[in-house]
Amino acid sequence: MMKVIAFAVRPDEQAAFEKYTNELGIDMTYVNESLGMENVAMTQGFETVSFLGNCDLSRPVLEILAANGVKFLASRSAGFNNVDMDAVRDLGLRFSNANYSPNCVSDFAVMLILMSIRNMKAIMKRTEINDYSLPGIQGREMHNLTFGVIGTGRIGCETAHSLAGFNGRIIGYDVYENESIKDVLEYVSLDTLFREADVITLHTPLFESTYHIINAENLAKTKPGVVIVNCARGELVDSDALIEYVENGHIGGVGLDVLEGELGIFHNNHRLSTLSNHQLAILERHKNVIVTPHCAFYTDQAVSDMVEVALRSLVSFVENGESSVEIK
Ligand code: NAD
C-alpha cells in the first residue's frame, strides 16, 4: 500500500481524505500542523508528501525532505509561492499543485465586486444598529462599468465569464493572451487597464513580475472611485499604497480576500490575542474596505477537489512517473 504523509490537514478535509484514501488504496498519516522546519523530520520514511499553501517549502525544508527520501510533493492549494521551485528542481523533487474548480474563487470575486459597488459593508453595519437611512449608500450599476481582469488563467477567465452576464465592458491583461476568452474580454495593455477600469480584479499568481502590481504608481493612473478586488495573493497589493489611496478618497471600494502578512492571522481565531498586522487593523476600519480571511476557495466542491487532485497526482507520480498537474 502506498504511504503518504499529509500536513496542515483540517477537520473539514477529513471526509474527502477518507473517501479518496479508500478509493486509491493509500495508507495516510495525518498531521494537523503546517509543514515547516520544526516537523519536517516526520517525513522520514515517506516518498510522498501533501501539504497546503500555508506550509513552509523553502530550500532548507526541501533539502531535509530530499535527504529523508521524499520524491513527490503535492500541494492541495493552487498557489505555490510557498514552494521554492528552484530548490525543487535542484534537488530532483517532483511537484504538483491542485487545479480545482475555479468557480469557488470567481464566484467570490464577483460577490466582492457587487458588495463594493453597492456599499454593502456600510449598509450591513448601519442596519445592525437600526440605521436604515439612505444618504451615503448610493451604489452603481454593473452594466455601466468597465471591469479590468488582471490574469486571465483559469480563475480570471471564469470571473470574466460571470461578469459578462452583467453586460458591462470587460478588459483584460495577461502576459499570455487566451484565445478562448476573447469573445467576452478585450485584451489591453496594463497601463490602459489601469486607466480605463472602474473595477480591477486580480487573478495572477504571486511572481516577481506581479509583486505589488497594485502600487502607488499604478493607483495614480486609475479612475477616481476605482474598486480594487484581490482574491489572488496578498503581495500583489502594496498595502501602504492602498491605504494611502483609500484615505485620500481616490479609491471607491476594496475587497480583499488576501493580504500581505496574512500568514498566521488568516484561518486562525485572534479574538483573544493582539493583531500583529497594523495594515489589516487600518483597512478593517474603513467603511468601504471589505476584508475576508482567505476563504474564496472554501467551498464543499473545492475542498473535496483539492484533496482528490493532490492524492491522484501522488498516485500517478509513483505509478506512472508523471502527473498531469505537475509544475516544472
Ligand atoms: P492560472 O495559472 O490558471 O492563471 C494565472 C494567470 O496569470 C495565467 O494566465 C498567467 O499567464 C497570468 N500571469 C502570470 N504572470 C503574469 C503577469 N506578470 N501579468 C499578468 N498576468 C500574469 O491560475 P489560477 O488557477 O487562475 O489562479 C490564480 C491565482 O489565484 C493562484 O496563483 C493563487 O495565488 C490564487 N488563488 C487564490 C485562492 C483564494 O482562496 N483566495 C484560491 C485559489 C487560487
Short mmCIF file of C-alpha atoms and ligand atoms in Angstrom, two decimals:
data_model
loop_
_atom_site.label_atom_id
_atom_site.label_comp_id
_atom_site.label_asym_id
_atom_site.label_seq_id
_atom_site.Cartn_x
_atom_site.Cartn_y
_atom_site.Cartn_z
CA MET A 1 0.00 0.00 0.00
CA MET A 2 1.28 3.47 -0.91
CA LYS A 3 2.22 5.56 2.15
CA VAL A 4 1.53 9.32 2.15
CA ILE A 5 2.03 11.94 4.87
CA ALA A 6 -0.31 14.95 4.70
CA PHE A 7 0.37 18.19 6.60
CA ALA A 8 -1.97 21.03 7.60
CA VAL A 9 -4.96 18.69 7.49
CA ARG A 10 -8.16 20.43 8.60
CA PRO A 11 -11.17 18.61 10.07
CA ASP A 12 -13.32 19.63 7.09
CA GLU A 13 -10.94 17.79 4.74
CA GLN A 14 -11.31 14.51 6.65
CA ALA A 15 -14.33 13.19 4.70
CA ALA A 16 -12.59 13.74 1.36
CA PHE A 17 -9.37 12.18 2.70
CA GLU A 18 -11.28 9.11 3.85
CA LYS A 19 -13.11 8.80 0.53
CA TYR A 20 -10.02 9.09 -1.69
CA THR A 21 -7.56 7.18 0.51
CA ASN A 22 -10.03 4.25 0.42
CA GLU A 23 -10.61 4.55 -3.30
CA LEU A 24 -6.91 4.88 -4.16
CA GLY A 25 -5.61 2.43 -1.55
CA ILE A 26 -3.44 4.91 0.37
CA ASP A 27 -2.05 4.42 3.89
CA MET A 28 -2.29 8.03 5.13
CA THR A 29 -0.50 9.68 8.05
CA TYR A 30 -2.33 12.87 9.06
CA VAL A 31 -0.60 15.88 10.64
CA ASN A 32 -2.74 18.86 11.64
CA GLU A 33 0.19 21.27 11.90
CA SER A 34 1.65 23.06 8.88
CA LEU A 35 4.86 21.60 7.46
CA GLY A 36 8.00 23.53 8.42
CA MET A 37 11.48 23.20 9.85
CA GLU A 38 10.11 22.11 13.25
CA ASN A 39 8.33 18.98 11.99
CA VAL A 40 9.95 18.11 8.65
CA ALA A 41 11.69 15.17 10.43
CA MET A 42 8.30 13.42 10.38
CA THR A 43 8.70 12.82 6.64
CA GLN A 44 11.45 10.24 7.23
CA GLY A 45 10.39 7.02 5.50
CA PHE A 46 7.84 8.66 3.17
CA GLU A 47 8.27 9.04 -0.59
CA THR A 48 5.15 11.21 -1.00
CA VAL A 49 4.03 14.33 0.88
CA SER A 50 0.92 16.51 0.64
CA PHE A 51 0.53 19.99 2.13
CA LEU A 52 -1.28 23.33 1.81
CA GLY A 53 -0.29 26.88 0.85
CA ASN A 54 0.36 27.79 4.50
CA CYS A 55 3.27 25.33 4.75
CA ASP A 56 6.94 26.27 4.51
CA LEU A 57 8.60 24.65 1.49
CA SER A 58 11.68 26.85 1.49
CA ARG A 59 15.05 25.45 0.38
CA PRO A 60 16.23 24.34 3.88
CA VAL A 61 12.99 22.39 4.43
CA LEU A 62 13.15 20.89 0.91
CA GLU A 63 16.77 19.81 1.50
CA ILE A 64 15.69 17.84 4.56
CA LEU A 65 12.71 16.37 2.69
CA ALA A 66 15.01 15.17 -0.09
CA ALA A 67 17.54 13.79 2.41
CA ASN A 68 14.68 11.91 4.12
CA GLY A 69 13.88 10.11 0.84
CA VAL A 70 10.86 12.19 -0.24
CA LYS A 71 10.47 12.24 -4.03
CA PHE A 72 6.99 13.58 -4.78
CA LEU A 73 5.20 16.66 -3.39
CA ALA A 74 1.54 17.50 -3.97
CA SER A 75 0.11 20.78 -2.75
CA ARG A 76 -3.61 20.80 -2.09
CA SER A 77 -3.55 24.56 -2.84
CA ALA A 78 -3.48 26.20 -6.27
CA GLY A 79 -0.98 28.95 -5.40
CA PHE A 80 2.55 27.68 -4.80
CA ASN A 81 4.52 30.81 -3.89
CA ASN A 82 5.33 28.97 -0.61
CA VAL A 83 7.38 26.43 -2.59
CA ASP A 84 10.95 27.27 -3.67
CA MET A 85 10.68 25.88 -7.20
CA ASP A 86 14.41 26.38 -7.92
CA ALA A 87 15.20 24.17 -4.93
CA VAL A 88 12.60 21.61 -6.06
CA ARG A 89 14.37 21.35 -9.43
CA ASP A 90 17.91 21.40 -7.96
CA LEU A 91 17.03 18.57 -5.57
CA GLY A 92 15.34 16.46 -8.26
CA LEU A 93 11.99 16.55 -6.47
CA ARG A 94 8.70 16.46 -8.41
CA PHE A 95 5.87 18.83 -7.51
CA SER A 96 2.22 19.32 -8.42
CA ASN A 97 -0.44 21.80 -7.35
CA ALA A 98 -4.22 21.43 -7.20
CA ASN A 99 -6.08 22.92 -10.13
CA TYR A 100 -9.51 22.62 -8.52
CA SER A 101 -12.75 24.23 -9.69
CA PRO A 102 -12.02 27.93 -10.42
CA ASN A 103 -15.66 28.83 -9.71
CA CYS A 104 -15.13 28.96 -5.95
CA VAL A 105 -12.82 31.96 -6.34
CA SER A 106 -14.55 33.57 -9.34
CA ASP A 107 -17.93 33.49 -7.52
CA PHE A 108 -16.27 35.12 -4.51
CA ALA A 109 -14.58 37.81 -6.62
CA VAL A 110 -17.90 38.71 -8.24
CA MET A 111 -19.51 38.83 -4.80
CA LEU A 112 -16.81 41.24 -3.52
CA ILE A 113 -17.28 43.38 -6.64
CA LEU A 114 -21.05 43.57 -6.10
CA MET A 115 -20.65 44.24 -2.39
CA SER A 116 -18.14 47.01 -3.12
CA ILE A 117 -20.12 48.86 -5.78
CA ARG A 118 -23.31 48.65 -3.65
CA ASN A 119 -21.58 49.78 -0.40
CA MET A 120 -22.61 46.59 1.32
CA LYS A 121 -20.27 46.84 4.29
CA ALA A 122 -21.70 50.25 5.23
CA ILE A 123 -25.26 49.02 4.69
CA MET A 124 -24.75 45.98 6.94
CA LYS A 125 -23.03 47.96 9.67
CA ARG A 126 -25.86 50.55 9.64
CA THR A 127 -28.70 48.04 9.75
CA GLU A 128 -27.02 46.30 12.71
CA ILE A 129 -27.69 49.48 14.72
CA ASN A 130 -31.16 50.15 13.26
CA ASP A 131 -29.90 52.88 10.91
CA TYR A 132 -31.99 52.42 7.78
CA SER A 133 -31.22 55.79 6.20
CA LEU A 134 -30.17 56.22 2.55
CA PRO A 135 -27.54 59.03 2.41
CA GLY A 136 -24.07 57.65 1.70
CA ILE A 137 -25.07 54.22 0.40
CA GLN A 138 -25.97 55.01 -3.19
CA GLY A 139 -24.36 52.44 -5.49
CA ARG A 140 -23.51 51.96 -9.14
CA GLU A 141 -24.92 49.54 -11.72
CA MET A 142 -22.80 46.74 -13.17
CA HIS A 143 -23.78 47.30 -16.80
CA ASN A 144 -22.39 50.85 -16.65
CA LEU A 145 -18.94 49.71 -15.53
CA THR A 146 -15.68 48.62 -17.15
CA PHE A 147 -14.14 45.58 -15.43
CA GLY A 148 -10.39 45.06 -15.63
CA VAL A 149 -9.26 41.47 -15.13
CA ILE A 150 -5.53 41.11 -14.46
CA GLY A 151 -4.51 37.49 -15.11
CA THR A 152 -6.78 35.55 -17.45
CA GLY A 153 -5.94 31.99 -16.43
CA ARG A 154 -8.49 29.57 -15.04
CA ILE A 155 -9.93 31.86 -12.34
CA GLY A 156 -9.61 35.10 -14.32
CA CYS A 157 -11.45 33.58 -17.30
CA GLU A 158 -14.22 32.20 -15.11
CA THR A 159 -14.57 35.62 -13.46
CA ALA A 160 -14.79 37.30 -16.88
CA HIS A 161 -17.46 34.79 -17.96
CA SER A 162 -19.51 35.52 -14.82
CA LEU A 163 -19.10 39.27 -15.24
CA ALA A 164 -20.21 39.02 -18.87
CA GLY A 165 -23.72 38.26 -17.58
CA PHE A 166 -23.93 41.79 -16.19
CA ASN A 167 -23.41 43.35 -19.66
CA GLY A 168 -20.64 45.76 -18.71
CA ARG A 169 -17.38 46.17 -20.66
CA ILE A 170 -14.64 43.68 -19.78
CA ILE A 171 -10.99 44.38 -20.48
CA GLY A 172 -8.09 42.16 -19.50
CA TYR A 173 -4.33 41.95 -19.23
CA ASP A 174 -2.15 38.86 -19.19
CA VAL A 175 1.38 38.07 -20.33
CA TYR A 176 -0.20 35.34 -22.50
CA GLU A 177 -3.47 36.08 -24.28
CA ASN A 178 -6.09 33.35 -24.07
CA GLU A 179 -7.94 32.99 -27.39
CA SER A 180 -10.93 31.25 -25.80
CA ILE A 181 -11.89 34.31 -23.70
CA LYS A 182 -11.74 36.90 -26.48
CA ASP A 183 -15.49 36.65 -27.08
CA VAL A 184 -16.16 38.27 -23.68
CA LEU A 185 -12.94 40.16 -22.90
CA GLU A 186 -10.85 42.64 -24.84
CA TYR A 187 -7.10 42.44 -24.15
CA VAL A 188 -5.44 45.80 -23.46
CA SER A 189 -2.08 46.93 -22.08
CA LEU A 190 -1.68 47.01 -18.30
CA ASP A 191 -1.46 50.79 -18.50
CA THR A 192 -4.77 51.03 -20.40
CA LEU A 193 -6.41 48.67 -17.93
CA PHE A 194 -5.36 50.87 -15.02
CA ARG A 195 -6.63 54.00 -16.81
CA GLU A 196 -9.98 52.65 -18.05
CA ALA A 197 -11.27 50.13 -15.49
CA ASP A 198 -13.88 51.05 -12.88
CA VAL A 199 -13.25 47.74 -11.15
CA ILE A 200 -9.89 45.91 -11.11
CA THR A 201 -9.85 42.25 -10.09
CA LEU A 202 -6.56 40.39 -9.62
CA HIS A 203 -6.08 36.78 -10.70
CA THR A 204 -2.36 36.24 -11.27
CA PRO A 205 -0.06 34.04 -9.21
CA LEU A 206 2.49 35.75 -6.98
CA PHE A 207 5.66 36.07 -9.05
CA GLU A 208 8.43 38.70 -9.00
CA SER A 209 6.63 40.24 -12.01
CA THR A 210 3.32 40.53 -10.13
CA TYR A 211 4.64 41.54 -6.68
CA HIS A 212 2.98 44.89 -5.77
CA ILE A 213 1.34 45.16 -9.21
CA ILE A 214 -1.09 47.42 -7.33
CA ASN A 215 1.27 50.14 -6.10
CA ALA A 216 1.19 53.92 -5.74
CA GLU A 217 2.43 54.50 -9.30
CA ASN A 218 -0.32 52.35 -10.84
CA LEU A 219 -3.05 53.56 -8.46
CA ALA A 220 -2.25 57.12 -9.59
CA LYS A 221 -3.33 56.09 -13.12
CA THR A 222 -6.71 54.72 -12.02
CA LYS A 223 -10.11 56.39 -12.28
CA PRO A 224 -11.50 58.17 -9.19
CA GLY A 225 -13.84 55.77 -7.42
CA VAL A 226 -12.00 52.67 -8.71
CA VAL A 227 -12.75 49.39 -6.94
CA ILE A 228 -9.84 47.01 -6.26
CA VAL A 229 -10.55 43.33 -5.59
CA ASN A 230 -7.81 40.86 -4.67
CA CYS A 231 -8.66 37.17 -4.40
CA ALA A 232 -5.22 36.03 -5.58
CA ARG A 233 -2.25 36.64 -3.26
CA GLY A 234 -1.77 39.43 -0.70
CA GLU A 235 1.62 40.50 -2.00
CA LEU A 236 0.11 41.60 -5.33
CA VAL A 237 -1.05 44.72 -3.49
CA ASP A 238 1.18 47.23 -1.69
CA SER A 239 -1.00 47.64 1.41
CA ASP A 240 0.54 51.00 2.36
CA ALA A 241 -0.19 52.46 -1.10
CA LEU A 242 -3.70 51.02 -0.95
CA ILE A 243 -4.33 52.65 2.43
CA GLU A 244 -2.99 55.97 1.11
CA TYR A 245 -5.43 55.87 -1.84
CA VAL A 246 -8.37 54.79 0.34
CA GLU A 247 -7.64 57.58 2.80
CA ASN A 248 -7.23 60.28 0.13
CA GLY A 249 -10.66 59.32 -1.21
CA HIS A 250 -9.48 58.21 -4.66
CA ILE A 251 -10.45 54.54 -4.22
CA GLY A 252 -14.19 53.88 -4.12
CA GLY A 253 -14.08 50.38 -2.67
CA VAL A 254 -11.81 47.48 -1.84
CA GLY A 255 -12.44 43.77 -1.48
CA LEU A 256 -9.52 41.78 -0.10
CA ASP A 257 -9.62 38.05 0.45
CA VAL A 258 -5.84 38.00 0.81
CA LEU A 259 -3.41 40.42 2.43
CA GLU A 260 0.32 40.93 2.78
CA GLY A 261 1.46 39.31 6.04
CA GLU A 262 -1.72 37.22 6.43
CA LEU A 263 0.17 34.05 7.35
CA GLY A 264 -0.54 33.09 10.95
CA ILE A 265 -3.51 35.50 11.10
CA PHE A 266 -5.99 34.30 8.48
CA HIS A 267 -7.52 30.88 9.26
CA ASN A 268 -6.94 31.47 12.99
CA ASN A 269 -9.06 32.88 15.80
CA HIS A 270 -7.42 36.04 17.19
CA ARG A 271 -10.27 37.26 19.38
CA LEU A 272 -8.11 36.99 22.49
CA SER A 273 -4.76 38.00 21.03
CA THR A 274 -3.20 41.20 19.72
CA LEU A 275 -3.41 41.67 15.97
CA SER A 276 0.16 41.85 14.64
CA ASN A 277 -0.66 43.30 11.21
CA HIS A 278 -1.28 47.03 11.51
CA GLN A 279 -2.29 47.43 7.85
CA LEU A 280 -5.06 44.91 8.46
CA ALA A 281 -6.21 46.85 11.52
CA ILE A 282 -6.35 50.08 9.48
CA LEU A 283 -8.06 48.55 6.44
CA GLU A 284 -10.71 46.87 8.62
CA ARG A 285 -11.77 50.27 9.99
CA HIS A 286 -12.65 51.74 6.60
CA LYS A 287 -16.32 51.58 5.65
CA ASN A 288 -15.51 50.85 2.00
CA VAL A 289 -12.93 48.10 2.60
CA ILE A 290 -14.12 44.52 2.93
CA VAL A 291 -11.60 42.01 4.29
CA THR A 292 -12.25 38.27 4.24
CA PRO A 293 -9.85 35.65 5.66
CA HIS A 294 -8.50 33.93 2.51
CA CYS A 295 -11.66 31.90 2.16
CA ALA A 296 -12.55 32.40 -1.52
CA PHE A 297 -11.50 28.80 -2.19
CA TYR A 298 -13.52 27.44 0.70
CA THR A 299 -16.50 25.57 -0.74
CA ASP A 300 -17.67 21.97 -0.44
CA GLN A 301 -16.67 21.29 -4.05
CA ALA A 302 -13.21 22.86 -3.83
CA VAL A 303 -12.16 21.19 -0.56
CA SER A 304 -13.04 17.79 -1.99
CA ASP A 305 -11.31 18.61 -5.32
CA MET A 306 -8.14 19.80 -3.54
CA VAL A 307 -7.74 16.51 -1.69
CA GLU A 308 -8.68 14.39 -4.71
CA VAL A 309 -6.37 16.17 -7.16
CA ALA A 310 -3.40 16.00 -4.75
CA LEU A 311 -3.84 12.32 -3.93
CA ARG A 312 -4.43 11.29 -7.56
CA SER A 313 -1.33 13.25 -8.52
CA LEU A 314 0.82 11.42 -5.95
CA VAL A 315 -0.51 8.03 -7.12
CA SER A 316 0.20 8.97 -10.73
CA PHE A 317 3.76 10.14 -9.88
CA VAL A 318 4.50 6.83 -8.13
CA GLU A 319 2.79 4.52 -10.63
CA ASN A 320 3.47 6.30 -13.95
CA GLY A 321 6.39 8.62 -13.15
CA GLU A 322 4.29 11.62 -14.20
CA SER A 323 1.33 13.73 -13.14
CA SER A 324 -0.99 15.80 -15.33
CA VAL A 325 -0.84 18.64 -12.78
CA GLU A 326 2.94 18.67 -12.34
CA ILE A 327 4.60 22.11 -12.18
CA LYS A 328 8.08 22.01 -13.70
P1 NAD B 1 -3.64 30.13 -13.63
O1 NAD B 1 -2.22 29.67 -13.65
O2 NAD B 1 -4.68 29.37 -14.37
O3 NAD B 1 -3.70 31.64 -14.19
C1 NAD B 1 -2.77 32.63 -13.83
C2 NAD B 1 -2.66 33.60 -15.00
O4 NAD B 1 -1.81 34.68 -14.59
C3 NAD B 1 -2.04 32.99 -16.26
O5 NAD B 1 -2.88 33.21 -17.38
C4 NAD B 1 -0.72 33.71 -16.39
O6 NAD B 1 -0.29 33.89 -17.74
C5 NAD B 1 -1.03 35.03 -15.73
N1 NAD B 1 0.15 35.79 -15.36
C6 NAD B 1 1.34 35.32 -14.88
N2 NAD B 1 2.19 36.33 -14.71
C7 NAD B 1 1.54 37.46 -15.07
C8 NAD B 1 1.89 38.83 -15.10
N3 NAD B 1 3.11 39.24 -14.73
N4 NAD B 1 0.97 39.72 -15.52
C9 NAD B 1 -0.27 39.31 -15.93
N5 NAD B 1 -0.66 38.04 -15.91
C10 NAD B 1 0.23 37.11 -15.49
O7 NAD B 1 -4.01 30.29 -12.09
P2 NAD B 1 -5.48 30.33 -11.45
O8 NAD B 1 -5.92 28.95 -11.13
O9 NAD B 1 -6.32 31.21 -12.28
O10 NAD B 1 -5.14 31.02 -10.04
C11 NAD B 1 -4.62 32.34 -9.96
C12 NAD B 1 -4.15 32.61 -8.55
O11 NAD B 1 -5.28 32.70 -7.68
C13 NAD B 1 -3.32 31.48 -7.92
O12 NAD B 1 -1.97 31.54 -8.32
C14 NAD B 1 -3.48 31.72 -6.44
O13 NAD B 1 -2.44 32.53 -5.96
C15 NAD B 1 -4.81 32.46 -6.36
N6 NAD B 1 -5.84 31.68 -5.65
C16 NAD B 1 -6.44 32.21 -4.55
C17 NAD B 1 -7.42 31.49 -3.86
C18 NAD B 1 -8.16 32.06 -2.68
O14 NAD B 1 -8.76 31.29 -1.90
N7 NAD B 1 -8.20 33.37 -2.49
C19 NAD B 1 -7.74 30.21 -4.29
C20 NAD B 1 -7.13 29.70 -5.43
C21 NAD B 1 -6.18 30.44 -6.10
#
